[in-house]
Structure formats: C-alpha cells, structure tokens
Short mmCIF file of N, CA and C in Angstrom, two decimals:
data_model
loop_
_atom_site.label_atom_id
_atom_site.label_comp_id
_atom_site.label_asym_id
_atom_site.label_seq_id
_atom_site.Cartn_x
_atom_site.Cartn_y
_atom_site.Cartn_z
N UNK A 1 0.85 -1.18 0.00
CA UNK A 1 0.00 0.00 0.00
C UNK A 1 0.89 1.23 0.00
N UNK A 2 0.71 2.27 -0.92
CA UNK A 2 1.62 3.51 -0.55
C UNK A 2 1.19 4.49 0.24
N UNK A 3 2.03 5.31 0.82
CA UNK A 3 1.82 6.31 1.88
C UNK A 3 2.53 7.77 0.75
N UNK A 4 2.10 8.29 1.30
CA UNK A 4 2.33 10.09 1.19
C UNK A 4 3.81 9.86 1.12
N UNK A 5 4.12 10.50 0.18
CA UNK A 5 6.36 10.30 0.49
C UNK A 5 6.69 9.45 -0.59
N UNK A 6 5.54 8.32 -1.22
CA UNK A 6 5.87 7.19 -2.33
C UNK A 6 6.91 8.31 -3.59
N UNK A 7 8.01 7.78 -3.55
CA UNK A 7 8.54 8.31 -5.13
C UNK A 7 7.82 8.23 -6.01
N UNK A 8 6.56 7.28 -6.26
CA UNK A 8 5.90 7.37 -7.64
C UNK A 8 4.81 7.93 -7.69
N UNK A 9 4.48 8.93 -6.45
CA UNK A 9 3.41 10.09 -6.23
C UNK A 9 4.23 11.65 -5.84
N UNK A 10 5.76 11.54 -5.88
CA UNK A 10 6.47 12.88 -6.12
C UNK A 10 7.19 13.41 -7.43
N UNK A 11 6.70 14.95 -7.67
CA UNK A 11 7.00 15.15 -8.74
C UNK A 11 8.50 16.23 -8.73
N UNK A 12 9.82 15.78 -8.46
CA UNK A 12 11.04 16.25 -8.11
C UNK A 12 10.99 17.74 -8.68
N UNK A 13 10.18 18.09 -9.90
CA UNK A 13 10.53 19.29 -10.51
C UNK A 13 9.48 19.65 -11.01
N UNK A 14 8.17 20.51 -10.44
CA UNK A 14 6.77 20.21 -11.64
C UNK A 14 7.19 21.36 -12.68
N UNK A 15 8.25 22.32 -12.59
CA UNK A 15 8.30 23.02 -13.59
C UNK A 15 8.54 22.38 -14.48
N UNK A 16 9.79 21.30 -14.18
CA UNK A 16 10.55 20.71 -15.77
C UNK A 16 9.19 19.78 -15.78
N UNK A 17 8.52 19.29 -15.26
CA UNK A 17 7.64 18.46 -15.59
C UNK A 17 6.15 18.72 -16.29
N UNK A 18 6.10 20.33 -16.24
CA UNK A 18 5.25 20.67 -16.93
C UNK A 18 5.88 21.57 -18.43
N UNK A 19 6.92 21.53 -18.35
CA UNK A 19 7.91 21.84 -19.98
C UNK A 19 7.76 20.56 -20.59
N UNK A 20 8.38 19.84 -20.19
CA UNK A 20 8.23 18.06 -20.52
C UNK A 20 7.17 17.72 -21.04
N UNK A 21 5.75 18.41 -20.65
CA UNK A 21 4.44 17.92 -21.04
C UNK A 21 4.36 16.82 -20.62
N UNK A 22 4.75 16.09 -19.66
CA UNK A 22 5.00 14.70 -18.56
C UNK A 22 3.51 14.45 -18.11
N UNK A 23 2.98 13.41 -17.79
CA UNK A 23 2.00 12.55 -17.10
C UNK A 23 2.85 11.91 -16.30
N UNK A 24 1.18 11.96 -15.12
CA UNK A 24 1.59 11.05 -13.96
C UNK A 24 0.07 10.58 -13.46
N UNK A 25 0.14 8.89 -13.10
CA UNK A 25 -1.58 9.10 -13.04
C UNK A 25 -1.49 7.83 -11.99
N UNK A 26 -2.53 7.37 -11.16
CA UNK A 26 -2.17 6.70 -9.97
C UNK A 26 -3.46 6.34 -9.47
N UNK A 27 -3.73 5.55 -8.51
CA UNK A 27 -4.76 5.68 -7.86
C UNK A 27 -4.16 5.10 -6.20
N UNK A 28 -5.47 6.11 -5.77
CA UNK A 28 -5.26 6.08 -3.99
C UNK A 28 -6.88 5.74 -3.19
N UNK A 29 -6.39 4.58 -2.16
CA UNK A 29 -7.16 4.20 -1.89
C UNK A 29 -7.71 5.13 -1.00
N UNK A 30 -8.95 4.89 -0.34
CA UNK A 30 -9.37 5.87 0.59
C UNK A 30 -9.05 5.75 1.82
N UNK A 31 -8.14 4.59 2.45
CA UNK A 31 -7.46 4.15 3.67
C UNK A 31 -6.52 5.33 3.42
N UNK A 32 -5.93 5.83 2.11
CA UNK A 32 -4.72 6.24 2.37
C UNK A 32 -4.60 7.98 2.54
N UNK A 33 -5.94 8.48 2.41
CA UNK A 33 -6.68 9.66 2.37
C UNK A 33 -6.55 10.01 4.27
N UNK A 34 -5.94 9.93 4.77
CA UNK A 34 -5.60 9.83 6.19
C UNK A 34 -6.80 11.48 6.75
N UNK A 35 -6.48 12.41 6.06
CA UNK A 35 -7.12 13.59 6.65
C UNK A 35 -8.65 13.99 6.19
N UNK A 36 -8.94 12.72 5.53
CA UNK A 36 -10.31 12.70 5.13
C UNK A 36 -10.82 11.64 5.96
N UNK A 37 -9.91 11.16 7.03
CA UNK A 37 -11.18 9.98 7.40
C UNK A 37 -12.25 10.61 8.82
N UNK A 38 -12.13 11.38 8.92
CA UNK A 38 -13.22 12.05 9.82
C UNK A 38 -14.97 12.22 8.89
N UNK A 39 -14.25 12.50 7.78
CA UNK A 39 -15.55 12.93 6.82
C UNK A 39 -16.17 11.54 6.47
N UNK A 40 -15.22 10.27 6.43
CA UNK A 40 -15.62 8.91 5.58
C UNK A 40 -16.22 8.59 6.44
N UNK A 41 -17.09 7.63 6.08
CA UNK A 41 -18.08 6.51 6.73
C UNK A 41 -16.99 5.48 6.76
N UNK A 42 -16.38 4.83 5.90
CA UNK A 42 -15.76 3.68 5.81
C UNK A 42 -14.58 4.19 5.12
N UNK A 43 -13.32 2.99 5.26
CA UNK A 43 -12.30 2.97 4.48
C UNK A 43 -11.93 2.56 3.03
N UNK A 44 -13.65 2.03 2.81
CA UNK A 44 -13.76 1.46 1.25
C UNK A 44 -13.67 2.80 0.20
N UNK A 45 -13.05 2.43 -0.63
CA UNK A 45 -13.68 2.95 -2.18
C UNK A 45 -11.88 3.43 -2.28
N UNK A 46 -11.69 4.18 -3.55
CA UNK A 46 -10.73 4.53 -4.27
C UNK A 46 -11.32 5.56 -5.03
N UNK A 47 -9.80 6.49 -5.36
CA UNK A 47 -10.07 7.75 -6.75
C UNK A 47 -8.85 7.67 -7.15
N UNK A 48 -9.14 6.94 -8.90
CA UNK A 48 -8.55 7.60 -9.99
C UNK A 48 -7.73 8.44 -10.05
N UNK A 49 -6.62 9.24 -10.06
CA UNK A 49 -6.08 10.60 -10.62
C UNK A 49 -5.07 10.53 -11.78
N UNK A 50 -5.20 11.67 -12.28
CA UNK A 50 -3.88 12.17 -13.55
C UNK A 50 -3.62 13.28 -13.26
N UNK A 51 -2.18 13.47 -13.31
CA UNK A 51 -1.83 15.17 -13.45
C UNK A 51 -0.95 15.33 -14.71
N UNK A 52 -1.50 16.06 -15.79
CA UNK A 52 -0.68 16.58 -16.77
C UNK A 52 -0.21 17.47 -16.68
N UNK A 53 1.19 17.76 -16.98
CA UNK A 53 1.70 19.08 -17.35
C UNK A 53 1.74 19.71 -18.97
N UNK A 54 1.58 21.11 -18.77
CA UNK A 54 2.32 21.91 -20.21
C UNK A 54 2.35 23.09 -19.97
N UNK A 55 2.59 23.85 -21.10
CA UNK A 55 2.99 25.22 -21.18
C UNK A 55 1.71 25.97 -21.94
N UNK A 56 1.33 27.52 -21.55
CA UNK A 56 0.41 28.01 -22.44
C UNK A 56 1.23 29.24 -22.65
N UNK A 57 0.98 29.82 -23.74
CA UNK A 57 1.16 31.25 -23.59
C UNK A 57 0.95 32.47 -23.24
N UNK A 58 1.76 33.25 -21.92
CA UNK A 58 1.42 34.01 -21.50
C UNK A 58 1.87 35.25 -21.48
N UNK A 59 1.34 36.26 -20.43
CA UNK A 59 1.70 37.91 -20.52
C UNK A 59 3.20 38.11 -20.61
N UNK A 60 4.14 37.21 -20.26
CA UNK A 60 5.30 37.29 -19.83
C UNK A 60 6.20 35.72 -20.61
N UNK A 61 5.81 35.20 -21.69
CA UNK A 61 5.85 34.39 -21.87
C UNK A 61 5.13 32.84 -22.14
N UNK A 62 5.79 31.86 -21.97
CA UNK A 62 5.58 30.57 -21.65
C UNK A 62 5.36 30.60 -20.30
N UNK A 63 3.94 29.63 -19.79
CA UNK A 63 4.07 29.83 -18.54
C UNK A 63 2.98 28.17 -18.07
N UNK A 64 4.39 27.51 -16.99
CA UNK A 64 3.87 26.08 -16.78
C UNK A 64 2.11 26.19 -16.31
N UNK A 65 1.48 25.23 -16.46
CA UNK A 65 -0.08 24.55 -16.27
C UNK A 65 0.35 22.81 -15.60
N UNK A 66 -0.48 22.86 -14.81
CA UNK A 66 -0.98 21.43 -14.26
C UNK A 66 -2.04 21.30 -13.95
N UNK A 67 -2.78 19.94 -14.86
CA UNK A 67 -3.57 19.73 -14.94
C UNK A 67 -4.01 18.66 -13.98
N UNK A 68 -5.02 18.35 -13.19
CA UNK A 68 -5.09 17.14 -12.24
C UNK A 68 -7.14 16.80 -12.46
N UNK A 69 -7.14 15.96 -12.53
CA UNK A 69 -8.17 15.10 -12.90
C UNK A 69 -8.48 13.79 -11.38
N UNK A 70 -9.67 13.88 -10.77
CA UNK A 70 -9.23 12.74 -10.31
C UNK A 70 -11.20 12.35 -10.03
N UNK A 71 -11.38 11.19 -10.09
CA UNK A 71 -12.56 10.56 -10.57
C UNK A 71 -12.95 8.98 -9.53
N UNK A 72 -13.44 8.54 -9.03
CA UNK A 72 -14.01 7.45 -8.13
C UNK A 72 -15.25 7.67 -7.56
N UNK A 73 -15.29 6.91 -6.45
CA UNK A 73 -16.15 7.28 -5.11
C UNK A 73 -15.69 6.74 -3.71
N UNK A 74 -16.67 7.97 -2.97
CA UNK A 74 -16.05 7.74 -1.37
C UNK A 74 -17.18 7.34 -0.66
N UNK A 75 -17.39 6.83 0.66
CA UNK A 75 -18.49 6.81 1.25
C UNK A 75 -18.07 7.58 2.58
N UNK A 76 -18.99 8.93 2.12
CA UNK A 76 -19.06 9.70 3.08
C UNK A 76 -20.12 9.73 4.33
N UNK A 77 -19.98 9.86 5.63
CA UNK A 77 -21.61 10.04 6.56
C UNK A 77 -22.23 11.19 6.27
N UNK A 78 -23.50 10.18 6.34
CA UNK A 78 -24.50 11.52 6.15
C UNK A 78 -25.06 12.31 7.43
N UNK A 79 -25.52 13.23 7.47
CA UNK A 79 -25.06 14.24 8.18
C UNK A 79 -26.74 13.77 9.04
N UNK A 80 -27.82 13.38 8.45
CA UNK A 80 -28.91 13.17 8.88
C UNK A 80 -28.79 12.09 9.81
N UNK A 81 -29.06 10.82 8.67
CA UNK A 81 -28.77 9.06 9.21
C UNK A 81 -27.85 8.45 9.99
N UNK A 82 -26.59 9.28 9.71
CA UNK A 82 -25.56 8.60 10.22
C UNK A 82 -24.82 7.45 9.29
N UNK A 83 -25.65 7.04 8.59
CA UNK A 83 -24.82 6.06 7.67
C UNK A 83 -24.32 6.34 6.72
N UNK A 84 -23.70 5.16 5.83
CA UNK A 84 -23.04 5.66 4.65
C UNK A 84 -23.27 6.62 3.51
N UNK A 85 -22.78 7.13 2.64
CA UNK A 85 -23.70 8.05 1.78
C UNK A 85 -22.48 7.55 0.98
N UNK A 86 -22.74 7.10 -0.70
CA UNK A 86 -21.55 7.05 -1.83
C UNK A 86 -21.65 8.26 -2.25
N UNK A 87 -20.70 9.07 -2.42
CA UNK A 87 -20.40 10.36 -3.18
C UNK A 87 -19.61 9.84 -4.32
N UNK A 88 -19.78 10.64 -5.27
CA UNK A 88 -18.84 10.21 -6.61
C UNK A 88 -17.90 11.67 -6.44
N UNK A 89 -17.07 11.40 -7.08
CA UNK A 89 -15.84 12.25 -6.74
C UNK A 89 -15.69 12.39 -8.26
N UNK A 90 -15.66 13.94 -8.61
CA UNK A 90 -15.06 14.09 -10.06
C UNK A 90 -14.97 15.77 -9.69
N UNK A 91 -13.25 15.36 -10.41
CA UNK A 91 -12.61 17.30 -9.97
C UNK A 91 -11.97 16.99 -11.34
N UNK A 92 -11.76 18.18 -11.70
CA UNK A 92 -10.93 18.52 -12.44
C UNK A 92 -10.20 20.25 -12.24
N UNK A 93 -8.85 20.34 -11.75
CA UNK A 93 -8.63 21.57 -11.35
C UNK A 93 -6.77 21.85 -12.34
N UNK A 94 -7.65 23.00 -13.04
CA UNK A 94 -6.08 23.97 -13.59
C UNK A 94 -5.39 24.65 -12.88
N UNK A 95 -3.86 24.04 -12.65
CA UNK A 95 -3.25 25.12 -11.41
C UNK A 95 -2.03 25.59 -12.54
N UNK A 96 -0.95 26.77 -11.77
CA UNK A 96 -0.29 27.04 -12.44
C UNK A 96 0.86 27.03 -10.84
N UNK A 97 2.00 26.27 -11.28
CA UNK A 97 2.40 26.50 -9.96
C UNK A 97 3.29 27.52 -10.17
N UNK A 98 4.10 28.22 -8.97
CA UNK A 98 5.04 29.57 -9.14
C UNK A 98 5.68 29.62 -8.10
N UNK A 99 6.93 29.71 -7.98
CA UNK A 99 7.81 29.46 -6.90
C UNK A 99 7.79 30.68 -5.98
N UNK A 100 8.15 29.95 -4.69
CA UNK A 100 7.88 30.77 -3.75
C UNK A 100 8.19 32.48 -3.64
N UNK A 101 7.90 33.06 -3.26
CA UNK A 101 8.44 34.53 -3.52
C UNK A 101 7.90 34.93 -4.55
N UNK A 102 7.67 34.64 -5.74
CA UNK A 102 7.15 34.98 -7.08
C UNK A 102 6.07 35.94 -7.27
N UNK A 103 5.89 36.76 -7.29
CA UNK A 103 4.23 37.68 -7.22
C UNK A 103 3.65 36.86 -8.32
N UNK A 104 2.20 36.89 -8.54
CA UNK A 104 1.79 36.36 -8.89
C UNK A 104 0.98 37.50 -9.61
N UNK A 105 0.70 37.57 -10.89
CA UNK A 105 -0.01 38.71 -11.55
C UNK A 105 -1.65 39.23 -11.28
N UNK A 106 -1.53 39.91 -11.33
CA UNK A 106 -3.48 40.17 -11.13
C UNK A 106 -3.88 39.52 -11.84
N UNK A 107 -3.95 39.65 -13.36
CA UNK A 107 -5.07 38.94 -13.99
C UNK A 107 -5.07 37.18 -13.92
N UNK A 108 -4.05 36.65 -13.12
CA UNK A 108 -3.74 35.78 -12.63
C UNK A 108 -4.84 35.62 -11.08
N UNK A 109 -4.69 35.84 -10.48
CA UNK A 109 -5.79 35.88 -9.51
C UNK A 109 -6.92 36.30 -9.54
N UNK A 110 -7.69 36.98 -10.51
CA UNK A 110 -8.58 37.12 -11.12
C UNK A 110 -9.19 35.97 -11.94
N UNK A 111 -8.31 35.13 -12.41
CA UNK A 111 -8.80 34.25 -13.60
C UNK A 111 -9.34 32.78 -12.48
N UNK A 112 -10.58 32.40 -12.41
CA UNK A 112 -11.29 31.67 -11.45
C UNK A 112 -10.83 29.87 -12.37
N UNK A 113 -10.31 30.04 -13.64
CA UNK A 113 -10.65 29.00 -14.14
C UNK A 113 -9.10 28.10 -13.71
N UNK A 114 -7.48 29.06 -13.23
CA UNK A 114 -6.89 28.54 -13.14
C UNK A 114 -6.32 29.28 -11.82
N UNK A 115 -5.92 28.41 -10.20
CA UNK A 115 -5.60 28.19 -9.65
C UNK A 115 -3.94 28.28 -9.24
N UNK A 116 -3.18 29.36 -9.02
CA UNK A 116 -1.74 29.64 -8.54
C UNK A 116 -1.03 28.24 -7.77
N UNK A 117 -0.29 27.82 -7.63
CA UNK A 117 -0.28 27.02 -6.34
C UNK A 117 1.38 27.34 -6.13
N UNK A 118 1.45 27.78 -5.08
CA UNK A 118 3.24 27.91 -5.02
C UNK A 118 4.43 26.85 -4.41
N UNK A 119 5.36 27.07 -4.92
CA UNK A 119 5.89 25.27 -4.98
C UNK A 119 7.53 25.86 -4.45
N UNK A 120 7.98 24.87 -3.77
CA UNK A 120 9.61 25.18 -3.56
C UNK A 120 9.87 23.36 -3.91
N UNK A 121 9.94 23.35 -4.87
CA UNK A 121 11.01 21.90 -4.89
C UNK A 121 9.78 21.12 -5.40
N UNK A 122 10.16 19.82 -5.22
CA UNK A 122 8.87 18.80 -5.14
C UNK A 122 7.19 18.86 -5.04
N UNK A 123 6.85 18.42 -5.50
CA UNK A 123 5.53 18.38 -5.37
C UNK A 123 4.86 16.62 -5.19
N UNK A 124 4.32 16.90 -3.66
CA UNK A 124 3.71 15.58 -3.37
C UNK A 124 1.99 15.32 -3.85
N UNK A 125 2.22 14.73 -5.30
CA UNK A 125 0.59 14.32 -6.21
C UNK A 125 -0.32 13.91 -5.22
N UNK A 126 -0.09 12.94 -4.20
CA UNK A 126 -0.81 12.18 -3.15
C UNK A 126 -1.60 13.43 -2.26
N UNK A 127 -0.55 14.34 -1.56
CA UNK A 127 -1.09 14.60 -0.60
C UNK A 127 -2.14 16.48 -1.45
N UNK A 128 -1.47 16.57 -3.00
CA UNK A 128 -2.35 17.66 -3.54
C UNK A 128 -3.52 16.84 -3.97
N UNK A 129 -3.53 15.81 -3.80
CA UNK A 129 -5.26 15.36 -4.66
C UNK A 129 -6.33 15.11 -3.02
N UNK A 130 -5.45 14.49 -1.97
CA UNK A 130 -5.98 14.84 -0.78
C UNK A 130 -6.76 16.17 -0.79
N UNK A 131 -5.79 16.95 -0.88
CA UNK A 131 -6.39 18.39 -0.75
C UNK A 131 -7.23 19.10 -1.45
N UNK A 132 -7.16 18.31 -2.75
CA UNK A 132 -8.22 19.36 -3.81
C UNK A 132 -9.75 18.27 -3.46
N UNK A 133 -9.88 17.08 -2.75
CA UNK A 133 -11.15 16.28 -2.40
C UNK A 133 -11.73 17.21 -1.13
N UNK A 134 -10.53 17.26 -0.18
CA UNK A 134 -11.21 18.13 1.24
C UNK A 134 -12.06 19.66 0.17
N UNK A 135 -11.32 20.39 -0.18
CA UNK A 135 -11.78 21.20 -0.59
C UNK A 135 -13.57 20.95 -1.50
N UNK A 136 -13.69 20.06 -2.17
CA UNK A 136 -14.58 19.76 -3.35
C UNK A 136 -16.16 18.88 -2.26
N UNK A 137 -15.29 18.62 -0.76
CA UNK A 137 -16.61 18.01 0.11
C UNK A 137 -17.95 18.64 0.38
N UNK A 138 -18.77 17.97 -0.13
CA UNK A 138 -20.21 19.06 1.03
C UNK A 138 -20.10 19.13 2.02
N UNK A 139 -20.54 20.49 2.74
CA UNK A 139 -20.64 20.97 3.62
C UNK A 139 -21.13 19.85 4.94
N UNK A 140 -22.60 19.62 4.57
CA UNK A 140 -23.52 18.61 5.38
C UNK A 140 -23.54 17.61 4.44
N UNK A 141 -22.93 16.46 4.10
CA UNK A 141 -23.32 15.29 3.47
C UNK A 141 -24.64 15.09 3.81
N UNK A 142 -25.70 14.33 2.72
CA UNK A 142 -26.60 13.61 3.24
C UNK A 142 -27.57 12.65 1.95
N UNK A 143 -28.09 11.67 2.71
CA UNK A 143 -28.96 11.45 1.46
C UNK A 143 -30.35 12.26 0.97
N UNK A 144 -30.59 11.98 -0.26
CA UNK A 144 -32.39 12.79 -0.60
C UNK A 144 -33.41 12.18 0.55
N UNK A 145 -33.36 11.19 0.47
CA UNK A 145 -34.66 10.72 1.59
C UNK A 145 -33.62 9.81 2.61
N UNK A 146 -34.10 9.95 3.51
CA UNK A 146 -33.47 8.88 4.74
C UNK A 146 -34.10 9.65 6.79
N UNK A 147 -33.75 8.56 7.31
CA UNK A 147 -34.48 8.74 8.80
C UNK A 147 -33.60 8.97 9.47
N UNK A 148 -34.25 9.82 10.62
CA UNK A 148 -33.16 10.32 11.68
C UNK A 148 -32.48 9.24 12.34
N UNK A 149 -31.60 8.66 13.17
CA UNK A 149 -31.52 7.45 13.66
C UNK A 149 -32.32 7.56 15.12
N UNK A 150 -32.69 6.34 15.22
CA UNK A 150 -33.65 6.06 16.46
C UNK A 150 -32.78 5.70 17.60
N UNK A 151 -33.47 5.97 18.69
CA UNK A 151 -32.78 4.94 19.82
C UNK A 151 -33.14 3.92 19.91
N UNK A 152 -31.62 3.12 20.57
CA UNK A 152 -31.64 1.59 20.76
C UNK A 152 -33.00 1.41 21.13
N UNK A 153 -33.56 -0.09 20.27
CA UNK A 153 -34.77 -0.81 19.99
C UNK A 153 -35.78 0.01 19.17
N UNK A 154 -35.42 0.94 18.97
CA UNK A 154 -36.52 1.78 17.66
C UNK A 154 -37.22 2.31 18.07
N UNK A 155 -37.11 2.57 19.68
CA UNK A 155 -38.64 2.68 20.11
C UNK A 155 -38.51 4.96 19.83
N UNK A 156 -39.13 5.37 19.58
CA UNK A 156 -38.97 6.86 19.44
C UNK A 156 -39.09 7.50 21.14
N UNK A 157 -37.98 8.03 21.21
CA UNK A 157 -38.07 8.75 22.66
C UNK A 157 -39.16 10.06 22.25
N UNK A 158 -39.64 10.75 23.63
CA UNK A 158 -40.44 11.99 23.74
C UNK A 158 -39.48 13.21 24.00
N UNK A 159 -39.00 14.15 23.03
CA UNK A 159 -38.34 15.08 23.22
C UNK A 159 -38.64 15.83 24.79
N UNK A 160 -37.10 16.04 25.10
CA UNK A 160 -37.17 16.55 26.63
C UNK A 160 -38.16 18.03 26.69
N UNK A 161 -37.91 18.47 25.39
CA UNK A 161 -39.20 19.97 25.11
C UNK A 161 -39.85 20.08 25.11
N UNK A 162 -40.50 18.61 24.48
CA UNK A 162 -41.89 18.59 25.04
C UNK A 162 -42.36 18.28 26.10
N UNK A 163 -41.44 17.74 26.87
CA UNK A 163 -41.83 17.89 28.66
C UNK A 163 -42.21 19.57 29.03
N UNK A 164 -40.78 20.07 28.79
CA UNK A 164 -40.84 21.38 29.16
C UNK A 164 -42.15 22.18 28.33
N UNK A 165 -42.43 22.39 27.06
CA UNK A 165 -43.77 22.33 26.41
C UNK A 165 -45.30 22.45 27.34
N UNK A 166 -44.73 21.18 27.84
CA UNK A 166 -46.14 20.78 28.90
C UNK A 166 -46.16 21.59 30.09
N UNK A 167 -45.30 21.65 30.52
CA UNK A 167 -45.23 22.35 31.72
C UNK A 167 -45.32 23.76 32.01
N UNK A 168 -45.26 24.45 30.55
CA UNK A 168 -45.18 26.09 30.33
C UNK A 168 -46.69 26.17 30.62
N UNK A 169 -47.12 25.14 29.32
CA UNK A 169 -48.82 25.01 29.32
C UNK A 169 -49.32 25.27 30.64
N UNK A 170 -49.30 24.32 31.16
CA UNK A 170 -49.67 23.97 32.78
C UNK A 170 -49.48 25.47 33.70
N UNK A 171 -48.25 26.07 33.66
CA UNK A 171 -48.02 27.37 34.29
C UNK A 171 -49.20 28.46 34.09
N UNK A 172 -49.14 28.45 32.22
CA UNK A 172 -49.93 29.78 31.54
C UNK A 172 -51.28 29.76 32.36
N UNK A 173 -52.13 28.39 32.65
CA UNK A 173 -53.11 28.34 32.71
C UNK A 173 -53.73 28.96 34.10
N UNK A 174 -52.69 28.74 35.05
CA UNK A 174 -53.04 29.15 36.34
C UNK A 174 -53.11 30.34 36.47
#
C-alpha cells in the first residue's frame, strides 16, 4: 500500500515536468486519504487521478499549467442518518504553480478558471489530490430521503421539550 512520500506520487521538478508535457496518473485508496477519514463513513472505495503538465502562452511568456483530474467514489456520513452516503468524486482543477516569492499577476488571480499554487522543490501528487477532495466536500453530506436514527430498539423517545412544552402550558393556565 503507498503512503504520502511514495517516489511514484512525487513530482522532483513540476516546472521541468510541466515543460516536458509529462503525465503522472495513480490511484489512492481511501485508507490512504488519512485527513479525510473524519468525513468517511468507511475505508472502502478509491479515486482515480492524472496530473498533466504543459505550457500556455502568457503575458510574460511561456508559462507552466498542471492539470489534475481525479474521478471514483467515497463513502461519506451523512449528516442526517448517520450512515453511509456514496459520493462520486469528479474534480478537475487547472493550477499554475510559481515558486515561492514569485508575485503572482493580477489577472492571474482574477482568472477563477486557473488556480496559482506555489511550490519550492517537489511536489507531493498524493497529498495535492488529498487536498483538492477536502476542498470539493459538502458541507452537510446527506442522502435525498433517509431517517433520523432512532434509539436503541426503535422505540422513538419523547423530546425533553416537550416535557418542558407541557409544563409552560400547565403554568400559563393558572
């Protein structure tokens, strides 16, 4: 099983690797999603990913793009039931990375369709596709239809409010 750190989920140089026009594509299980397991129901399922690199032309030149794609499903809790909920997972996010210190242009932070990301050295694929799923989560998971969970034996308790409810009643009247 790989962990975060695998050489064949680090990218030593994404600049030269997005000159290169280089692929890299992998899949990670959801055991290995370590900072998503608060959100999971279970450790089942897997996502797909690719990250392409290239160059587009820009204000100042040639200027690297990475592309990352990543596609499966997770089983997330739902926020109602408590139980599982399958989410399908499909991102697709344009970043441009830029080394540290680098200003980064306005119309560059302006542009919603591609994403800055600033880089000193390496780039770990594993733990950026982690991050672009946390980001892409609902808020409240849940299913369209489903039940609150009951208490043990099903039986429906009487909200403690409506004790209190009763008892306002009872006051007003006197």
């Amino acid at each position: 099983m790989s962990q975060h750190g695998d050489p064949s989920r680090i990218i030593p140089d994404p600049f030269r690797f997005a000159a290169d026009a280089r692929t890299l594509e992998g899949v990670s299980a959801a055991a290995e999603l370590v900072r998503l397991s608060d959100a999971l129901a279970s450790s089942e399922g897997k996502v797909a990913w690719r990250i392409e690199g290239s160059m587009v032309d820009g204000a100042e030149g040639p200027e690297p793009r990475l592309r990352l794609d990543v596609a499966g499903e997770l089983q997330l809790c739902c926020q109602r039931c408590l139980g599982p909920l399958a989410w399908p997972v499909r991102i697709a996010a344009l970043m441009q990375p830029v080394r540290s210190g680098q200003p980064i242009p306005e119309e560059e932070l302006e542009d919603d369709e591609v994403d800055a990301i600033e880089l000193d050295g390496e780039l770990d694929v594993a733990a950026l596709v982690e991050d672009e799923i946390l980001l892409a989560l609902p808020i409240a998971p849940r299913h369209q239809v489903c039940d609150a969970p009951q208490p043990a034996g099903g039986a429906s308790k009487e909200s403690p409010f409506a004790a209190l409810a009763s008892l306002r009643g009872s006051h007003s009247a006197k």
